[in-house]
Amino acid sequence: MNILAIESSCDDTSAAITIDDKKILANVISGQEEVHNCFGGVVPELASRSHLSAIQPVVAKALATANMSLDDIDLITATQGPGLSGSLLVGFSYAKAISQVKNIPFVGVDHMAGHMLAVLLEDKPEFPYIALICSGGNSSIFLVKSTTDFVHLGRTRDDAAGEAFDKVAKIMGLPYPGGPHISRIAMDGDPEAIRFPRSFLEKDSLDFSFSGLKTSVMNYCNKVKQQKSNLSEIDKANIAASFQQAVIDVLTSKTILAAVQNEISTIVIGGGVSANKELRKTFEQECQKKGINFFVPSPVLCTDNGAMIAVAGFHKFNRFGPSEADDDVYSRSTLG
Ligand code: KG4
């Protein structure tokens, strides 16, 4: 089955062409960093408008890369939620319109399902598995029973992990999105230099909270600035490395706890923060120690992309059939 998939939940416009959940023929991603950079975060209205101008060329480029026309497409799928409603509406309506005009079946899918299933394009982890989704909008742990059965075990109570990276980057005067910049300068720092707090919440809780950590970094930066007016390069590197380590400690230990609590021997991670090299390395080491199989997609399949939506759409369509013509987008996930 040739699938055209569209992702527009936040600030990336992406269109992919895949064959089932097996082969990526095109995965075109158009980011909006330059639009939002000066604001230090995504401005929803600007994001929607940028999707509107990007969507047609992005879809055209995906078709051209795959050497296909719409006549070759058997299924259209698009992100239905969660995300920014104005952004979602652009990709979702565009996909629905093509489906109506060309008479191609359409299915709307959950963005989180995409992140949890992206790994299937490269690997074959056995079900059930524990999935950690750590992105700009979500930090969640799911029990993935099959390609269409998800149980939500833990979620963020305040800032998502990626949001914490972005906010700490802003405090340190780094560009948006902050994750890749923090991880780059952290390479020159000492992760043990500053003992930032790790919030584990109640005993055995699988929920996350990163806002206290963000505030603690802010207070630390203010204290250093009061003492010597500006952060030196080594101050910045140590803050970045110590902050990153605090996030990694919480994400790895809670995800492994979820696997132990549910007697599951496979962990998959996804979402933009899982592109972080130190996080990937720590998960590999900790899972190996515990005899847990660990899978993470290539970085391009960790951040928002259309190919992961194709995988989720393929499985949802096979099990439940097409979406209703009057289906609407949603900003909060009800998955699991
Ligand atoms: O999954 P994604 O592309 O979009 C959302 O669905 O939110 O994730 C974007 C988030 C941003 O917060 C970005 O700072 C973070 O992922 N990110 C990283 C890295 N690359 C992207 N965070 C830490 N280290 C990275 N290397």
Short mmCIF file of C-alpha atoms and ligand atoms in Angstrom, two decimals:
data_model
loop_
_atom_site.label_atom_id
_atom_site.label_comp_id
_atom_site.label_asym_id
_atom_site.label_seq_id
_atom_site.Cartn_x
_atom_site.Cartn_y
_atom_site.Cartn_z
CA MET A 1 0.00 0.00 0.00
CA ASN A 2 1.45 3.42 -1.00
CA ILE A 3 0.77 5.89 1.82
CA LEU A 4 0.90 9.69 1.74
CA ALA A 5 1.26 10.99 5.31
CA ILE A 6 1.10 14.59 6.52
CA GLU A 7 2.36 15.93 9.87
CA SER A 8 1.66 19.53 10.95
CA SER A 9 1.03 19.34 14.70
CA CYS A 10 3.48 22.03 15.80
CA ASP A 11 6.22 23.82 13.84
CA ASP A 12 7.32 21.24 11.26
CA THR A 13 5.44 20.73 8.00
CA SER A 14 6.21 17.22 6.80
CA ALA A 15 4.96 14.88 4.07
CA ALA A 16 6.13 11.31 3.63
CA ILE A 17 5.49 8.53 1.16
CA THR A 18 5.93 5.02 2.51
CA ILE A 19 5.14 1.49 1.43
CA ASP A 20 3.14 0.07 4.37
CA ASP A 21 5.23 0.42 7.55
CA LYS A 22 8.25 -0.99 5.76
CA LYS A 23 9.91 1.41 3.38
CA ILE A 24 10.30 5.19 3.30
CA LEU A 25 10.29 6.55 -0.27
CA ALA A 26 10.24 10.21 0.81
CA ASN A 27 10.20 12.05 4.15
CA VAL A 28 10.27 15.81 3.46
CA ILE A 29 10.42 18.09 6.52
CA SER A 30 10.17 21.88 6.43
CA GLY A 31 10.99 23.51 9.78
CA GLN A 32 10.07 26.99 11.01
CA GLU A 33 13.05 27.78 13.27
CA GLU A 34 13.71 31.14 11.63
CA VAL A 35 10.06 32.18 12.15
CA HIS A 36 10.02 31.44 15.90
CA ASN A 37 13.67 31.86 16.86
CA CYS A 38 13.43 35.52 17.91
CA PHE A 39 10.45 34.70 20.20
CA GLY A 40 12.27 31.85 21.98
CA GLY A 41 9.32 29.50 21.37
CA VAL A 42 6.55 28.64 18.92
CA VAL A 43 4.01 31.41 18.19
CA PRO A 44 0.83 29.47 17.28
CA GLU A 45 -0.62 31.88 14.72
CA LEU A 46 2.71 32.22 12.90
CA ALA A 47 3.06 28.43 12.92
CA SER A 48 -0.37 27.97 11.23
CA ARG A 49 0.43 30.58 8.59
CA SER A 50 3.81 28.99 7.89
CA HIS A 51 2.16 25.58 7.46
CA LEU A 52 -0.26 27.14 5.00
CA SER A 53 2.55 28.35 2.74
CA ALA A 54 4.66 25.18 3.14
CA ILE A 55 2.09 22.41 2.80
CA GLN A 56 1.65 22.35 -0.98
CA PRO A 57 5.37 22.48 -1.90
CA VAL A 58 6.22 19.92 0.80
CA VAL A 59 3.63 17.43 -0.48
CA ALA A 60 4.70 18.09 -4.11
CA LYS A 61 8.35 17.46 -3.16
CA ALA A 62 7.48 14.22 -1.36
CA LEU A 63 5.59 12.93 -4.43
CA ALA A 64 8.43 13.98 -6.76
CA THR A 65 11.06 12.32 -4.51
CA ALA A 66 9.06 9.09 -4.52
CA ASN A 67 8.56 9.46 -8.28
CA MET A 68 4.78 9.22 -7.83
CA SER A 69 1.61 11.18 -8.47
CA LEU A 70 -1.54 11.21 -6.32
CA ASP A 71 -2.92 8.51 -8.63
CA ASP A 72 -0.38 6.09 -7.14
CA ILE A 73 -1.50 6.74 -3.53
CA ASP A 74 -3.70 4.11 -1.81
CA LEU A 75 -4.12 5.77 1.61
CA ILE A 76 -3.83 9.33 2.93
CA THR A 77 -3.19 9.90 6.61
CA ALA A 78 -2.55 13.02 8.69
CA THR A 79 -1.97 13.95 12.32
CA GLN A 80 -5.31 14.64 14.02
CA GLY A 81 -3.87 15.59 17.44
CA PRO A 82 -2.48 16.38 19.93
CA GLY A 83 -0.85 19.68 19.03
CA LEU A 84 -1.67 23.29 18.16
CA SER A 85 -5.20 23.33 16.69
CA GLY A 86 -4.39 25.95 14.03
CA SER A 87 -1.35 23.96 12.89
CA LEU A 88 -3.19 20.64 12.91
CA LEU A 89 -6.10 22.06 10.89
CA VAL A 90 -3.81 22.94 7.98
CA GLY A 91 -2.40 19.42 7.42
CA PHE A 92 -5.60 17.62 8.43
CA SER A 93 -7.86 19.68 6.13
CA TYR A 94 -5.35 19.48 3.26
CA ALA A 95 -5.24 15.68 3.56
CA LYS A 96 -9.04 15.43 3.77
CA ALA A 97 -9.42 17.62 0.69
CA ILE A 98 -7.08 15.44 -1.38
CA SER A 99 -8.90 12.35 -0.15
CA GLN A 100 -12.30 13.77 -1.25
CA VAL A 101 -11.13 15.02 -4.64
CA LYS A 102 -9.10 11.92 -5.56
CA ASN A 103 -11.38 9.44 -3.81
CA ILE A 104 -8.54 7.96 -1.73
CA PRO A 105 -9.31 6.61 1.78
CA PHE A 106 -8.26 8.90 4.64
CA VAL A 107 -7.43 8.20 8.28
CA GLY A 108 -6.51 10.70 11.00
CA VAL A 109 -3.97 9.50 13.57
CA ASP A 110 -2.60 10.41 16.97
CA HIS A 111 0.82 12.09 16.93
CA MET A 112 1.94 10.11 20.01
CA ALA A 113 1.09 6.82 18.26
CA GLY A 114 3.37 8.00 15.44
CA HIS A 115 6.27 8.58 17.85
CA MET A 116 5.71 5.18 19.49
CA LEU A 117 5.60 3.30 16.17
CA ALA A 118 8.28 5.18 14.16
CA VAL A 119 10.82 2.55 15.24
CA LEU A 120 8.98 -0.09 13.14
CA LEU A 121 10.39 1.53 9.98
CA GLU A 122 13.87 0.40 11.04
CA ASP A 123 13.50 -2.36 13.65
CA LYS A 124 11.08 -5.01 14.83
CA PRO A 125 10.74 -4.75 18.63
CA GLU A 126 8.44 -7.41 20.05
CA PHE A 127 5.09 -6.38 21.49
CA PRO A 128 4.24 -5.53 24.20
CA TYR A 129 6.82 -2.83 24.85
CA ILE A 130 7.19 0.24 27.05
CA ALA A 131 7.45 3.49 25.06
CA LEU A 132 8.80 6.77 26.38
CA ILE A 133 7.71 9.80 24.34
CA CYS A 134 9.84 12.81 25.20
CA SER A 135 9.25 15.79 22.94
CA GLY A 136 8.55 19.51 23.05
CA GLY A 137 4.92 18.97 24.05
CA ASN A 138 4.95 15.59 25.80
CA SER A 139 6.76 13.46 28.34
CA SER A 140 4.74 10.28 28.57
CA ILE A 141 5.19 6.59 29.21
CA PHE A 142 2.91 4.09 27.45
CA LEU A 143 2.45 0.36 27.48
CA VAL A 144 2.23 -0.48 23.77
CA LYS A 145 0.31 -3.77 23.53
CA SER A 146 0.08 -3.76 19.74
CA THR A 147 0.25 -1.26 16.87
CA THR A 148 -3.20 0.00 17.86
CA ASP A 149 -3.48 -0.68 21.64
CA PHE A 150 -1.88 1.82 23.98
CA VAL A 151 -2.13 2.22 27.76
CA HIS A 152 -1.03 5.60 29.14
CA LEU A 153 1.03 4.89 32.28
CA GLY A 154 2.61 8.27 33.02
CA ARG A 155 2.49 11.85 31.80
CA THR A 156 3.97 15.25 32.49
CA ARG A 157 2.36 17.29 35.26
CA ASP A 158 3.87 20.56 34.00
CA ASP A 159 6.68 21.19 31.48
CA ALA A 160 7.54 18.45 28.98
CA ALA A 161 11.21 17.38 28.75
CA GLY A 162 11.77 19.20 25.44
CA GLU A 163 10.02 22.29 26.79
CA ALA A 164 12.48 22.28 29.72
CA PHE A 165 15.40 22.05 27.26
CA ASP A 166 13.93 24.96 25.26
CA LYS A 167 13.29 27.13 28.35
CA VAL A 168 16.74 26.49 29.85
CA ALA A 169 18.28 27.35 26.46
CA LYS A 170 16.32 30.62 26.46
CA ILE A 171 17.57 31.43 29.99
CA MET A 172 21.12 30.87 28.71
CA GLY A 173 20.56 33.01 25.60
CA LEU A 174 20.68 30.06 23.18
CA PRO A 175 18.45 29.86 20.05
CA TYR A 176 15.15 27.95 19.71
CA PRO A 177 14.74 24.98 19.66
CA GLY A 178 17.16 24.68 22.56
CA GLY A 179 17.65 20.90 22.85
CA PRO A 180 20.32 20.50 20.16
CA HIS A 181 22.19 23.62 21.43
CA ILE A 182 22.16 22.47 25.07
CA SER A 183 23.38 19.01 24.07
CA ARG A 184 26.17 20.54 21.92
CA ILE A 185 27.58 22.80 24.64
CA ALA A 186 27.06 20.10 27.30
CA MET A 187 29.79 18.09 25.58
CA ASP A 188 32.38 20.49 27.07
CA GLY A 189 30.83 20.51 30.56
CA ASP A 190 30.86 18.32 33.66
CA PRO A 191 27.48 16.63 34.33
CA GLU A 192 28.40 16.40 38.04
CA ALA A 193 29.39 20.09 38.36
CA ILE A 194 26.02 21.27 39.73
CA ARG A 195 23.56 19.00 41.54
CA PHE A 196 20.24 20.18 40.06
CA PRO A 197 17.12 18.58 41.61
CA ARG A 198 15.59 15.40 40.16
CA SER A 199 11.83 15.29 40.64
CA PHE A 200 10.66 11.70 41.08
CA LEU A 201 7.26 12.67 42.61
CA GLU A 202 5.51 10.00 44.74
CA LYS A 203 7.11 6.58 45.22
CA ASP A 204 6.54 4.42 42.10
CA SER A 205 4.95 7.31 40.17
CA LEU A 206 5.50 7.23 36.40
CA ASP A 207 4.51 10.91 36.00
CA PHE A 208 7.05 13.62 35.22
CA SER A 209 7.66 17.16 36.45
CA PHE A 210 10.42 19.33 34.99
CA SER A 211 9.33 22.85 35.98
CA GLY A 212 11.19 22.75 39.34
CA LEU A 213 14.39 21.79 37.53
CA LYS A 214 13.92 24.68 35.08
CA THR A 215 13.39 27.13 37.98
CA SER A 216 16.45 25.78 39.74
CA VAL A 217 18.59 26.37 36.60
CA MET A 218 17.16 29.89 36.35
CA ASN A 219 17.98 30.67 40.01
CA TYR A 220 21.50 29.26 39.59
CA CYS A 221 22.12 31.38 36.46
CA ASN A 222 20.84 34.51 38.25
CA LYS A 223 23.13 33.81 41.23
CA VAL A 224 26.20 33.42 38.99
CA LYS A 225 25.26 36.56 37.04
CA GLN A 226 24.97 38.54 40.31
CA GLN A 227 28.46 37.41 41.28
CA LYS A 228 30.26 38.00 38.00
CA SER A 229 27.78 39.80 35.71
CA ASN A 230 27.87 37.17 32.96
CA LEU A 231 28.06 33.41 32.46
CA SER A 232 31.45 32.25 31.19
CA GLU A 233 31.70 29.57 28.49
CA ILE A 234 32.65 26.97 31.11
CA ASP A 235 29.73 28.06 33.36
CA LYS A 236 27.38 27.53 30.40
CA ALA A 237 28.89 24.14 29.54
CA ASN A 238 28.61 22.94 33.17
CA ILE A 239 25.04 24.21 33.53
CA ALA A 240 24.03 22.54 30.24
CA ALA A 241 25.72 19.23 31.14
CA SER A 242 24.33 19.17 34.71
CA PHE A 243 20.80 20.09 33.56
CA GLN A 244 20.90 17.49 30.79
CA GLN A 245 22.08 14.84 33.26
CA ALA A 246 19.18 15.62 35.62
CA VAL A 247 16.66 15.16 32.77
CA ILE A 248 18.35 11.95 31.62
CA ASP A 249 18.37 10.47 35.15
CA VAL A 250 14.62 10.99 35.54
CA LEU A 251 13.64 9.82 32.03
CA THR A 252 15.71 6.63 32.17
CA SER A 253 14.87 5.59 35.71
CA LYS A 254 11.09 6.12 35.32
CA THR A 255 10.96 4.30 31.96
CA ILE A 256 12.91 1.34 33.37
CA LEU A 257 10.63 1.39 36.45
CA ALA A 258 7.63 1.14 34.08
CA ALA A 259 9.20 -1.90 32.41
CA VAL A 260 9.89 -3.55 35.78
CA GLN A 261 6.41 -2.74 37.19
CA ASN A 262 4.71 -4.22 34.10
CA GLU A 263 7.17 -7.10 33.61
CA ILE A 264 8.05 -5.94 30.09
CA SER A 265 11.45 -6.69 28.60
CA THR A 266 11.52 -4.16 25.73
CA ILE A 267 11.79 -0.36 25.81
CA VAL A 268 11.35 2.00 22.84
CA ILE A 269 11.93 5.75 23.00
CA GLY A 270 10.76 8.47 20.61
CA GLY A 271 10.10 12.21 20.29
CA GLY A 272 12.59 15.03 19.69
CA VAL A 273 14.48 14.68 22.99
CA SER A 274 15.29 11.05 22.14
CA ALA A 275 17.60 12.43 19.43
CA ASN A 276 19.87 13.43 22.37
CA LYS A 277 23.10 11.42 22.18
CA GLU A 278 23.70 11.21 25.95
CA LEU A 279 20.12 10.08 26.57
CA ARG A 280 20.45 7.33 23.93
CA LYS A 281 23.78 6.20 25.41
CA THR A 282 22.45 6.12 29.00
CA PHE A 283 19.35 4.15 27.95
CA GLU A 284 21.54 1.63 26.10
CA GLN A 285 23.82 1.16 29.13
CA GLU A 286 21.05 0.97 31.75
CA CYS A 287 18.87 -1.38 29.68
CA GLN A 288 21.83 -3.66 29.05
CA LYS A 289 22.51 -3.86 32.81
CA LYS A 290 18.87 -4.87 33.43
CA GLY A 291 18.62 -7.31 30.49
CA ILE A 292 16.04 -5.09 28.73
CA ASN A 293 15.99 -4.83 24.91
CA PHE A 294 16.30 -1.21 23.85
CA PHE A 295 15.24 0.43 20.58
CA VAL A 296 15.45 4.03 19.38
CA PRO A 297 14.84 5.27 15.82
CA SER A 298 17.40 7.31 13.84
CA PRO A 299 17.35 10.98 14.95
CA VAL A 300 15.34 12.08 11.88
CA LEU A 301 12.55 9.70 12.91
CA CYS A 302 12.68 10.94 16.54
CA THR A 303 11.77 14.55 15.78
CA ASP A 304 8.44 15.33 14.09
CA ASN A 305 8.17 13.74 10.65
CA GLY A 306 5.57 12.39 8.24
CA ALA A 307 6.97 8.85 8.02
CA MET A 308 5.97 8.04 11.61
CA ILE A 309 2.43 9.22 10.83
CA ALA A 310 2.37 6.85 7.83
CA VAL A 311 3.15 3.90 10.12
CA ALA A 312 0.43 4.86 12.63
CA GLY A 313 -2.05 5.50 9.78
CA PHE A 314 -1.28 2.19 8.08
CA HIS A 315 -2.05 0.18 11.23
CA LYS A 316 -5.06 2.25 12.32
CA PHE A 317 -6.63 1.99 8.85
CA ASN A 318 -6.04 -1.78 8.68
CA ARG A 319 -7.77 -2.28 12.03
CA PHE A 320 -10.49 0.38 12.13
CA GLY A 321 -10.95 1.56 8.51
CA PRO A 322 -11.19 5.18 7.32
CA SER A 323 -12.02 8.24 9.45
CA GLU A 324 -15.43 9.90 9.30
CA ALA A 325 -15.75 12.84 6.87
CA ASP A 326 -16.65 15.22 9.73
CA ASP A 327 -13.77 14.23 12.04
CA ASP A 328 -12.10 17.21 13.75
CA VAL A 329 -8.63 17.82 15.18
CA TYR A 330 -7.94 17.72 18.95
CA SER A 331 -5.30 19.50 21.00
CA ARG A 332 -4.97 16.95 23.84
CA SER A 333 -4.38 13.24 23.31
CA THR A 334 -6.95 10.78 24.61
CA LEU A 335 -4.81 7.81 23.61
CA GLY A 336 -4.84 5.03 26.19
O1 KG4 B 1 9.19 15.63 18.65
P1 KG4 B 1 9.55 17.04 18.33
O2 KG4 B 1 10.25 17.32 17.05
O3 KG4 B 1 8.28 17.98 18.37
C1 KG4 B 1 7.25 17.85 19.29
O4 KG4 B 1 6.33 17.01 19.04
O5 KG4 B 1 7.32 18.56 20.31
O6 KG4 B 1 10.42 17.56 19.57
C2 KG4 B 1 10.95 18.84 19.61
C3 KG4 B 1 11.69 19.00 20.93
C4 KG4 B 1 12.19 20.40 21.19
O7 KG4 B 1 11.82 20.76 22.51
C5 KG4 B 1 13.71 20.26 21.04
O8 KG4 B 1 14.44 21.18 21.84
C6 KG4 B 1 13.93 18.84 21.48
O9 KG4 B 1 12.84 18.12 20.95
N1 KG4 B 1 15.19 18.27 20.95
C7 KG4 B 1 16.22 17.88 21.73
C8 KG4 B 1 17.25 17.46 20.86
N2 KG4 B 1 16.80 17.60 19.57
C9 KG4 B 1 15.53 18.10 19.65
N3 KG4 B 1 16.34 17.88 23.07
C10 KG4 B 1 17.51 17.44 23.58
N4 KG4 B 1 18.56 17.04 22.82
C11 KG4 B 1 18.47 17.02 21.47
N5 KG4 B 1 19.51 16.62 20.73
#
